[in-house]
Coordinates of C-alpha atoms in Angstrom, one line a residue:
X1 CA -47.4 -11.5 107.4
X2 CA -48.5 -8.9 105.0
X3 CA -45.0 -7.4 104.7
X4 CA -43.3 -10.8 104.1
X5 CA -45.6 -11.9 101.4
X6 CA -45.1 -8.1 99.8
X7 CA -41.4 -8.9 100.0
X8 CA -41.6 -12.4 98.4
X9 CA -43.2 -10.4 95.3
X10 CA -40.7 -8.0 94.9
X11 CA -38.2 -10.7 94.9
X12 CA -40.0 -12.6 92.2
X13 CA -40.7 -9.7 90.1
X14 CA -36.8 -8.7 90.3
X15 CA -35.4 -12.2 89.7
X16 CA -37.9 -12.1 86.5
X17 CA -36.6 -8.9 85.1
X18 CA -32.7 -10.4 85.9
X19 CA -33.8 -13.5 83.8
X20 CA -35.4 -11.4 81.0
X21 CA -32.4 -8.9 80.6
X22 CA -30.2 -12.1 80.6
X23 CA -32.3 -13.5 78.0
X24 CA -32.3 -10.3 75.7
X25 CA -28.4 -10.2 76.1
X26 CA -27.9 -13.3 75.0
X27 CA -29.9 -13.5 72.6
X28 CA -28.3 -10.3 70.9
X29 CA -25.0 -12.0 71.5
X30 CA -26.4 -14.9 69.5
X31 CA -28.1 -12.8 66.6
X32 CA -24.8 -11.1 66.4
X33 CA -22.8 -14.1 66.1
X34 CA -25.5 -16.1 63.6
X35 CA -24.8 -12.7 61.4
X36 CA -21.2 -12.8 61.3
X37 CA -21.2 -16.6 60.5
X38 CA -24.3 -15.9 57.8
X39 CA -21.4 -14.4 55.5
X40 CA -20.5 -16.9 52.5
X41 CA -17.8 -15.6 49.6
X42 CA -17.9 -17.6 46.7
X43 CA -15.3 -18.2 43.7
X44 CA -15.8 -19.5 40.4
X45 CA -14.3 -20.0 36.7
X46 CA -16.1 -17.7 33.8
X47 CA -17.0 -18.6 31.4
X48 CA -18.5 -21.8 32.8
X49 CA -18.8 -23.5 29.5
X50 CA -18.5 -23.1 25.7
X51 CA -18.1 -25.3 22.3
X52 CA -14.6 -24.8 20.8
X53 CA -12.4 -26.4 18.0
X54 CA -8.9 -27.4 18.1
X55 CA -6.4 -24.5 17.5
X56 CA -9.0 -22.0 19.1
X57 CA -7.9 -20.2 22.1
X58 CA -9.9 -20.3 25.2
X59 CA -9.7 -17.3 27.9
X60 CA -11.0 -17.9 31.1
X61 CA -11.0 -15.8 34.4
X62 CA -11.2 -16.4 38.3
X63 CA -13.7 -14.5 40.0
X64 CA -14.7 -14.0 43.7
X65 CA -18.0 -13.0 45.0
X66 CA -18.1 -11.6 48.3
X67 CA -21.8 -11.8 48.9
X68 CA -22.0 -7.9 50.3
X69 CA -18.9 -7.7 52.7
X70 CA -15.6 -6.1 51.8
X71 CA -12.7 -8.5 51.2
X72 CA -8.9 -7.4 50.7
X73 CA -7.3 -10.6 49.7
X74 CA -8.2 -13.6 47.3
X75 CA -6.2 -16.7 45.9
X76 CA -7.1 -19.9 44.0
X77 CA -5.3 -22.6 42.9
X78 CA -6.3 -24.1 39.7
X79 CA -6.2 -27.4 37.9
X80 CA -7.1 -28.1 34.4
X81 CA -7.5 -31.0 31.4
X82 CA -4.0 -31.5 30.2
X83 CA -5.1 -33.7 27.4
X84 CA -7.1 -31.3 25.7
X85 CA -5.9 -28.2 27.0
X86 CA -2.2 -26.4 27.0
X87 CA -2.0 -23.6 29.5
X88 CA 0.0 -21.0 27.6
X89 CA -0.4 -17.7 30.1
X90 CA -1.4 -16.9 33.7
X91 CA -2.4 -13.4 34.5
X92 CA -2.7 -11.2 37.4
X93 CA -6.6 -10.0 38.2
X94 CA -7.1 -6.8 37.6
X95 CA -9.5 -6.6 41.1
X96 CA -6.8 -8.3 43.3
X97 CA -4.1 -6.2 41.7
X98 CA -1.5 -6.6 44.4
X99 CA 0.5 -10.0 43.6
X100 CA 0.5 -12.8 46.2
X101 CA 3.9 -14.5 46.7
X102 CA 4.5 -16.6 43.6
X103 CA 1.5 -15.0 41.9
X104 CA 0.8 -15.7 39.1
X105 CA 2.6 -19.0 37.8
X106 CA 1.7 -22.0 36.2
X107 CA 2.7 -25.8 36.1
X108 CA 1.8 -29.1 34.9
X109 CA -1.7 -29.7 35.1
X110 CA -1.7 -26.4 37.7
X111 CA -1.9 -22.6 38.2
X112 CA -2.0 -20.3 41.0
X113 CA -3.0 -16.7 41.3
X114 CA -3.6 -14.4 44.3
X115 CA -3.4 -11.1 45.0
X116 CA -5.2 -8.3 47.4
X117 CA -5.7 -4.7 47.9
X118 CA -5.6 -1.8 50.2
X119 CA -8.2 -0.8 52.6
X120 CA -11.6 -0.5 51.9
X121 CA -10.9 -3.8 50.1
X122 CA -13.7 -5.3 47.3
X123 CA -17.3 -5.6 48.0
X124 CA -18.8 -7.2 44.7
X125 CA -20.0 -10.0 42.6
X126 CA -17.2 -10.4 40.2
X127 CA -13.7 -9.4 40.9
X128 CA -11.1 -10.8 39.0
X129 CA -8.3 -12.6 40.8
X130 CA -6.5 -14.1 37.5
X131 CA -7.0 -14.6 34.0
X132 CA -5.6 -17.9 32.2
X133 CA -5.6 -18.3 28.6
X134 CA -5.8 -22.0 27.0
X135 CA -5.1 -23.4 23.6
X136 CA -7.7 -26.2 22.7
X137 CA -5.3 -29.2 21.7
X138 CA -7.3 -32.1 21.2
X139 CA -10.7 -33.2 20.5
X140 CA -13.0 -33.9 23.5
X141 CA -13.9 -32.4 27.0
X142 CA -11.9 -30.0 29.1
X143 CA -12.4 -29.1 32.7
X144 CA -11.0 -25.9 34.4
X145 CA -11.4 -26.2 38.4
X146 CA -10.4 -24.2 41.6
X147 CA -8.9 -27.2 43.9
X148 CA -8.7 -24.7 46.7
X149 CA -8.9 -21.3 47.4
X150 CA -9.5 -18.2 50.3
X151 CA -11.3 -15.1 50.6
X152 CA -10.1 -12.9 53.5
X153 CA -12.5 -10.6 55.0
X154 CA -11.4 -6.7 55.6
X155 CA -12.6 -7.4 58.7
X156 CA -8.9 -6.7 60.8
X157 CA -9.1 -10.5 61.6
X158 CA -8.3 -11.5 58.0
X159 CA -11.2 -13.8 58.3
X160 CA -11.7 -16.6 55.6
X161 CA -15.3 -16.3 54.2
X162 CA -14.9 -18.4 51.0
X163 CA -17.4 -21.5 51.4
X164 CA -17.7 -22.8 47.3
X165 CA -15.9 -23.2 44.3
X166 CA -17.5 -23.8 40.8
X167 CA -15.5 -24.7 37.7
X168 CA -16.1 -25.0 34.0
X169 CA -16.4 -27.7 31.1
X170 CA -15.8 -27.2 27.6
X171 CA -16.5 -29.3 24.6
X172 CA -13.6 -29.3 21.9
X173 CA -14.5 -30.0 18.3
X174 CA -12.5 -30.9 15.2
X175 CA -10.4 -27.7 14.1
X176 CA -12.3 -25.2 11.9
X177 CA -11.3 -24.9 8.4
X178 CA -8.5 -23.4 7.2
X179 CA -8.4 -19.8 5.4
X180 CA -9.7 -19.9 1.6
X181 CA -7.2 -18.6 -1.1
X182 CA -8.9 -16.0 -3.6
X183 CA -7.7 -15.0 -6.8
X184 CA -9.2 -13.3 -9.9
X185 CA -8.5 -13.4 -13.7
X186 CA -9.8 -9.8 -14.2
X187 CA -8.0 -8.5 -11.4
X188 CA -4.8 -10.7 -10.4
X189 CA -2.7 -8.4 -8.4
X190 CA -4.3 -6.3 -5.0
X191 CA -1.5 -3.7 -5.3
X192 CA -2.4 -3.0 -8.7
X193 CA -5.4 -0.8 -10.5
X194 CA -7.9 -2.2 -13.4
X195 CA -9.9 -0.4 -16.1
X196 CA -12.5 -3.3 -16.1
X197 CA -16.1 -2.6 -14.0
X198 CA -16.9 -6.3 -14.2
X199 CA -14.7 -8.5 -12.0
X200 CA -14.2 -12.3 -11.6
X201 CA -13.4 -13.7 -8.5
X202 CA -12.9 -17.4 -7.8
X203 CA -11.5 -19.3 -4.4
X204 CA -10.0 -22.7 -3.2
X205 CA -12.2 -25.0 -0.9
X206 CA -9.8 -26.1 2.4
X207 CA -10.2 -29.5 3.5
X208 CA -13.8 -30.2 5.4
X209 CA -15.1 -27.2 4.7
X210 CA -18.7 -27.4 3.8
X211 CA -19.9 -23.8 3.1
X212 CA -18.7 -20.5 2.5
X213 CA -20.0 -16.9 3.3
X214 CA -18.8 -13.7 2.0
X215 CA -19.5 -10.0 1.1
X216 CA -18.0 -7.4 -1.2
X217 CA -18.0 -4.2 0.4
X218 CA -15.3 -0.9 0.7
X219 CA -14.3 -1.5 4.2
X220 CA -11.2 -3.4 4.8
X221 CA -12.0 -4.9 7.9
X222 CA -15.3 -6.4 7.4
X223 CA -16.1 -10.3 8.7
X224 CA -18.9 -11.7 7.0
X225 CA -22.1 -13.0 9.2
X226 CA -22.4 -16.8 9.8
X227 CA -25.0 -17.5 7.1
X228 CA -23.9 -19.5 4.4
X229 CA -24.0 -17.9 1.0
X230 CA -23.4 -20.7 -0.9
X231 CA -22.0 -24.5 -0.2
X232 CA -21.4 -25.6 -4.0
X233 CA -19.7 -22.6 -5.8
X234 CA -16.3 -21.6 -5.6
X235 CA -16.8 -18.4 -7.9
X236 CA -18.5 -15.2 -8.1
X237 CA -18.9 -12.4 -10.5
X238 CA -19.7 -8.8 -9.9
X239 CA -20.8 -6.8 -12.8
X240 CA -20.2 -2.7 -13.0
X241 CA -18.6 -1.9 -10.2
X242 CA -17.9 2.1 -9.7
X243 CA -14.2 3.4 -9.3
X244 CA -12.6 2.9 -6.0
X245 CA -11.1 0.3 -3.9
X246 CA -13.5 -2.7 -2.9
X247 CA -12.6 -5.8 -0.3
X248 CA -14.0 -9.3 -1.1
X249 CA -14.4 -11.0 2.6
X250 CA -14.6 -14.8 2.7
X251 CA -14.9 -17.2 5.4
X252 CA -15.6 -21.2 5.7
X253 CA -17.0 -23.4 7.8
X254 CA -17.5 -27.5 8.5
X255 CA -20.9 -29.1 8.1
X256 CA -21.1 -30.1 11.5
X257 CA -20.0 -26.8 13.3
X258 CA -21.2 -23.3 13.6
X259 CA -17.5 -22.1 14.1
X260 CA -16.1 -20.3 11.0
X261 CA -12.5 -20.3 10.0
X262 CA -10.6 -17.3 9.4
X263 CA -12.0 -14.2 7.1
X264 CA -9.6 -13.8 4.1
X265 CA -9.9 -10.3 2.5
X266 CA -8.9 -9.7 -1.2
X267 CA -8.6 -6.2 -2.4
X268 CA -9.6 -4.8 -5.6
X269 CA -8.8 -1.6 -7.5
X270 CA -11.1 -0.2 -10.1
X271 CA -10.6 3.1 -12.2
X272 CA -12.3 3.4 -15.5
X273 CA -11.8 7.2 -16.0
X274 CA -9.1 8.4 -18.2
X275 CA -7.0 11.5 -16.6
X276 CA -8.2 14.8 -16.7
X277 CA -8.0 16.6 -20.3
X278 CA -5.2 19.3 -20.8
X279 CA -3.3 21.4 -23.3
X280 CA 0.0 20.6 -24.4
X281 CA 2.1 24.5 -24.9
X282 CA 4.8 25.9 -26.5
X283 CA 7.4 27.5 -23.9
X284 CA 8.2 31.1 -25.3
X285 CA 7.1 30.7 -28.9
X286 CA 3.7 31.3 -30.6
X287 CA 2.5 28.0 -32.1
X288 CA 0.8 30.0 -35.4
X289 CA 4.3 31.2 -36.2
X290 CA 7.6 29.1 -37.5
X291 CA 9.0 28.2 -34.7
X292 CA 13.0 26.9 -33.8
X293 CA 14.2 23.6 -34.4
X294 CA 14.5 22.5 -30.6
X295 CA 11.1 23.4 -29.1
X296 CA 10.1 23.3 -25.7
X297 CA 6.4 22.0 -24.5
X298 CA 4.7 21.7 -21.4
X299 CA 2.0 20.0 -19.9
X300 CA 0.1 19.1 -16.9
X301 CA -2.9 16.6 -16.1
X302 CA -4.4 14.9 -13.1
X303 CA -5.7 12.2 -12.2
X304 CA -8.6 11.3 -9.3
X305 CA -8.7 7.8 -9.3
X306 CA -5.9 5.4 -9.4
X307 CA -3.2 8.6 -10.2
X308 CA -1.1 9.7 -12.9
X309 CA 1.2 7.0 -13.9
X310 CA 3.5 8.5 -16.9
X311 CA 3.5 11.0 -19.8
X312 CA 4.6 9.8 -23.5
X313 CA 5.2 12.0 -26.4
X314 CA 4.7 11.7 -30.3
X315 CA 5.8 13.3 -33.1
X316 CA 3.7 13.0 -36.4
X317 CA 2.2 9.5 -34.8
X318 CA 5.5 8.2 -34.0
X319 CA 6.9 7.3 -30.4
X320 CA 9.4 10.2 -29.5
X321 CA 10.1 9.7 -25.9
X322 CA 8.6 7.7 -23.1
X323 CA 8.4 8.7 -19.4
X324 CA 8.6 12.1 -20.2
X325 CA 8.8 15.3 -17.7
X326 CA 6.9 18.5 -18.1
X327 CA 8.7 20.9 -19.5
X328 CA 10.4 18.6 -22.2
X329 CA 12.7 20.0 -24.9
X330 CA 13.0 18.4 -28.4
X331 CA 16.1 17.4 -30.4
X332 CA 16.8 19.0 -33.5
X333 CA 13.4 18.9 -35.6
X334 CA 13.6 19.0 -39.5
X335 CA 11.9 21.8 -41.0
X336 CA 8.2 21.7 -42.1
X337 CA 4.8 20.8 -40.4
X338 CA 4.3 18.6 -37.7
X339 CA 1.7 17.5 -34.5
X340 CA 3.1 16.9 -31.2
X341 CA 1.2 14.7 -28.8
X342 CA 1.4 14.0 -25.5
X343 CA -0.2 11.0 -23.9
X344 CA -1.1 11.0 -19.9
X345 CA -1.4 7.5 -18.8
X346 CA -3.0 6.7 -15.2
X347 CA -2.3 3.8 -13.2
X348 CA -5.1 1.7 -14.4
X349 CA -3.6 2.3 -18.2
X350 CA -6.7 5.1 -18.9
X351 CA -5.1 7.5 -21.3
X352 CA -6.0 11.1 -22.3
X353 CA -4.3 12.9 -25.3
X354 CA -3.3 16.3 -26.2
X355 CA -2.1 17.5 -29.6
X356 CA -0.3 20.8 -30.6
X357 CA 0.5 21.5 -34.5
X358 CA 3.7 23.1 -35.1
X359 CA 5.8 24.8 -38.0
X360 CA 9.5 24.4 -37.9
X361 CA 12.0 26.4 -39.4
X362 CA 14.1 24.8 -42.1
X363 CA 17.4 23.5 -40.8
X364 CA 20.9 24.5 -41.6
X365 CA 21.7 21.8 -44.3
X366 CA 21.0 18.7 -45.6
X367 CA 22.6 16.4 -42.8
X368 CA 20.5 17.7 -40.3
X369 CA 17.8 15.2 -41.2
X370 CA 20.3 12.4 -39.5
X371 CA 19.1 14.0 -36.1
X372 CA 16.5 11.9 -34.4
X373 CA 13.1 11.3 -35.6
X374 CA 14.0 11.3 -39.3
X375 CA 10.8 12.6 -41.5
X376 CA 12.3 12.8 -44.8
X377 CA 12.5 9.5 -46.0
X378 CA 16.1 7.9 -46.3
X379 CA 16.0 6.8 -49.9
X380 CA 15.4 10.6 -51.0
X381 CA 19.0 11.3 -49.1
X382 CA 20.6 8.5 -50.7
X383 CA 19.4 9.4 -54.1
X384 CA 20.4 12.9 -53.4
X385 CA 23.6 11.9 -52.4
X386 CA 24.5 9.5 -55.0
X387 CA 23.2 12.4 -57.3
X388 CA 25.9 14.6 -56.4
X389 CA 28.8 11.7 -56.5
X390 CA 27.6 11.2 -60.2
X391 CA 28.0 14.8 -60.6
X392 CA 31.6 15.0 -59.3
X393 CA 32.0 11.9 -61.8
X394 CA 31.0 13.9 -64.6
X395 CA 32.9 16.9 -63.6
X396 CA 35.9 14.9 -63.8
X397 CA 35.5 13.7 -67.0
X398 CA 34.8 16.9 -68.3
X399 CA 38.1 18.3 -66.8
X400 CA 39.7 15.5 -68.5
X401 CA 38.6 16.2 -71.7
X402 CA 39.5 19.8 -71.4
X403 CA 42.9 18.6 -70.5
X404 CA 43.7 16.0 -73.4
X405 CA 47.0 15.9 -74.2
X406 CA 48.6 16.8 -70.9
X407 CA 48.9 14.8 -67.9
X408 CA 46.0 15.0 -65.8
X409 CA 47.5 12.8 -63.0
X410 CA 47.8 15.8 -60.4
X411 CA 44.2 16.9 -60.8
X412 CA 42.7 13.5 -60.7
X413 CA 44.8 12.3 -57.4
X414 CA 43.8 15.9 -55.6
X415 CA 40.1 15.2 -57.0
X416 CA 40.3 11.5 -55.5
X417 CA 41.8 13.1 -52.4
X418 CA 38.8 15.6 -52.0
X419 CA 36.0 13.0 -52.7
X420 CA 37.7 10.5 -50.3
X421 CA 37.7 13.1 -47.6
X422 CA 34.2 14.2 -48.2
X423 CA 32.7 10.5 -47.9
X424 CA 34.9 9.7 -44.6
X425 CA 33.3 13.0 -43.1
X426 CA 29.8 11.8 -44.5
X427 CA 30.2 8.7 -42.8
X428 CA 31.5 10.0 -39.7
X429 CA 28.8 12.2 -39.2
X430 CA 26.4 9.5 -39.8
X431 CA 28.1 7.2 -36.8
X432 CA 28.0 10.4 -34.6
X433 CA 24.1 10.9 -35.1
X434 CA 23.9 7.4 -34.6
X435 CA 25.6 7.4 -31.1
X436 CA 23.0 10.5 -30.0
X437 CA 20.0 8.4 -31.2
X438 CA 21.1 5.4 -29.1
X439 CA 21.3 7.6 -26.1
X440 CA 18.2 9.2 -26.9
X441 CA 15.6 7.5 -28.9
X442 CA 13.1 4.4 -28.2
X443 CA 14.4 0.9 -29.1
X444 CA 12.1 0.7 -32.0
X445 CA 12.9 4.3 -33.5
X446 CA 16.8 3.6 -33.1
X447 CA 16.4 0.0 -34.9
X448 CA 14.6 2.0 -38.0
X449 CA 17.3 4.7 -38.3
X450 CA 20.1 2.5 -37.7
X451 CA 18.9 0.4 -40.9
X452 CA 18.4 3.4 -42.8
X453 CA 21.6 4.9 -41.6
X454 CA 23.9 1.6 -42.4
X455 CA 22.1 1.4 -45.9
X456 CA 23.3 4.8 -46.7
X457 CA 26.9 4.2 -45.2
X458 CA 26.7 1.1 -47.6
X459 CA 25.9 3.0 -50.6
X460 CA 28.8 5.7 -49.8
X461 CA 31.1 2.5 -49.8
X462 CA 29.8 1.0 -53.2
X463 CA 29.7 4.5 -54.8
X464 CA 33.5 5.1 -53.5
X465 CA 34.4 2.2 -55.3
X466 CA 32.6 3.0 -58.6
X467 CA 34.4 6.5 -58.6
X468 CA 37.4 4.8 -57.7
X469 CA 36.9 2.5 -60.8
X470 CA 36.0 5.5 -63.0
X471 CA 39.2 7.1 -61.8
X472 CA 41.4 4.2 -63.0
X473 CA 39.7 3.9 -66.2
X474 CA 40.3 7.8 -66.8
X475 CA 44.2 7.3 -65.8
X476 CA 44.4 4.1 -68.0
X477 CA 42.5 6.0 -71.0
X478 CA 45.0 9.0 -70.2
X479 CA 48.0 6.8 -70.9
X480 CA 46.7 5.3 -73.8
X481 CA 46.2 8.7 -75.7
X482 CA 49.6 9.8 -74.2
X483 CA 51.4 7.1 -75.7
X484 CA 49.4 7.1 -79.0
X485 CA 50.3 11.0 -79.2
X486 CA 54.1 10.3 -78.7
X487 CA 54.2 7.6 -81.5
X488 CA 55.4 8.6 -85.0
X489 CA 53.1 8.2 -87.7

């Protein structure tokens, strides 16, 4: 009896152990099953909201959150508002970078992005599946939603763990104001240099513009802050700016918006310093002694601001040559004392001058003064030539008186021929010098010398006529005297 009771107790214990084991195994299985199905991936549009203006670009990305597990595939079908948005570009995501068939693609109001990556896959909260770029084309509300998608686990089964999606909503306002147009009455050309340190600036007011934000600095790509500097004025003056390149940056916005229009930059170049002082030197000669009539000078300056633009050479206060290059050789100069001036000009118009006094040897003859840069007054030349011609006339008269009673015709003809030849040679030399002047002189200097030379040639012609008249009268008197001698008393 006792043994049977003991067996019954053991059977109960065995059954209890068996039940407990089965419950434990079932619990573990259920726990594992529950843990597996507790995984939940999500997909969203980022950013999820924002305010934009018509014409602005809106870029969004489709992101996957794997909630702590690894995924090696993700894809999304996207829809958007076609009345307010224009989809311009769809790009493959940087996380799931191996494109799925048909990705990326876009249609009317739709887009598709999808891709994968090798084992071990992606485990994170913001894996990029794709990127979409829109242009805001009209005012109103704009939506970008994920209509369907997948997030496949890297579990060997390709389990889809996507449980929810979220889209984005944007507000599209009126277009931002356009760029302003900047101008300056003191520094009108941004590519040139100016030597005035005071700058006046003015700008236009685009349609719809309420106020402006601006800044002046020496950085080319600065963007002004979003604080309005003025809502009334459209001009600004800056005084005593230091030398260098400056940039005026300005942008405008509407009264009912925080979004500004594009930044416009206006460049200002200031150089108030003259080129470096320099010396003008004679090449191969000593300025303390008499020098030859075609001296050569050298000169070199520099400018640390806008840079050197050109050199000009003056002789005795008159412009001799523009855009001169060192070393420079003069044409034949008249004898006597002169002052050479070299002017160095920078790109802002600042000038530095250097002077060199010289004494030039006398030239070979009177006609040398007809060379460029005549310093002897032309009327002295005319008087000198006329004096010579009058002297010739008196010599002719004296010769005729000495030979009265004989026919002076051969001598007169010879003298007239000599005078004609001398006058023609003189006029030819003047013409030749004028040709040289037209090729070498400045326009102003050439005009003066041309007028003087023409006056001299005109005087020569008049003098020739007077001499011809004198000779004609001499011939007439000679014939009359001869007839009186041959008539018997």
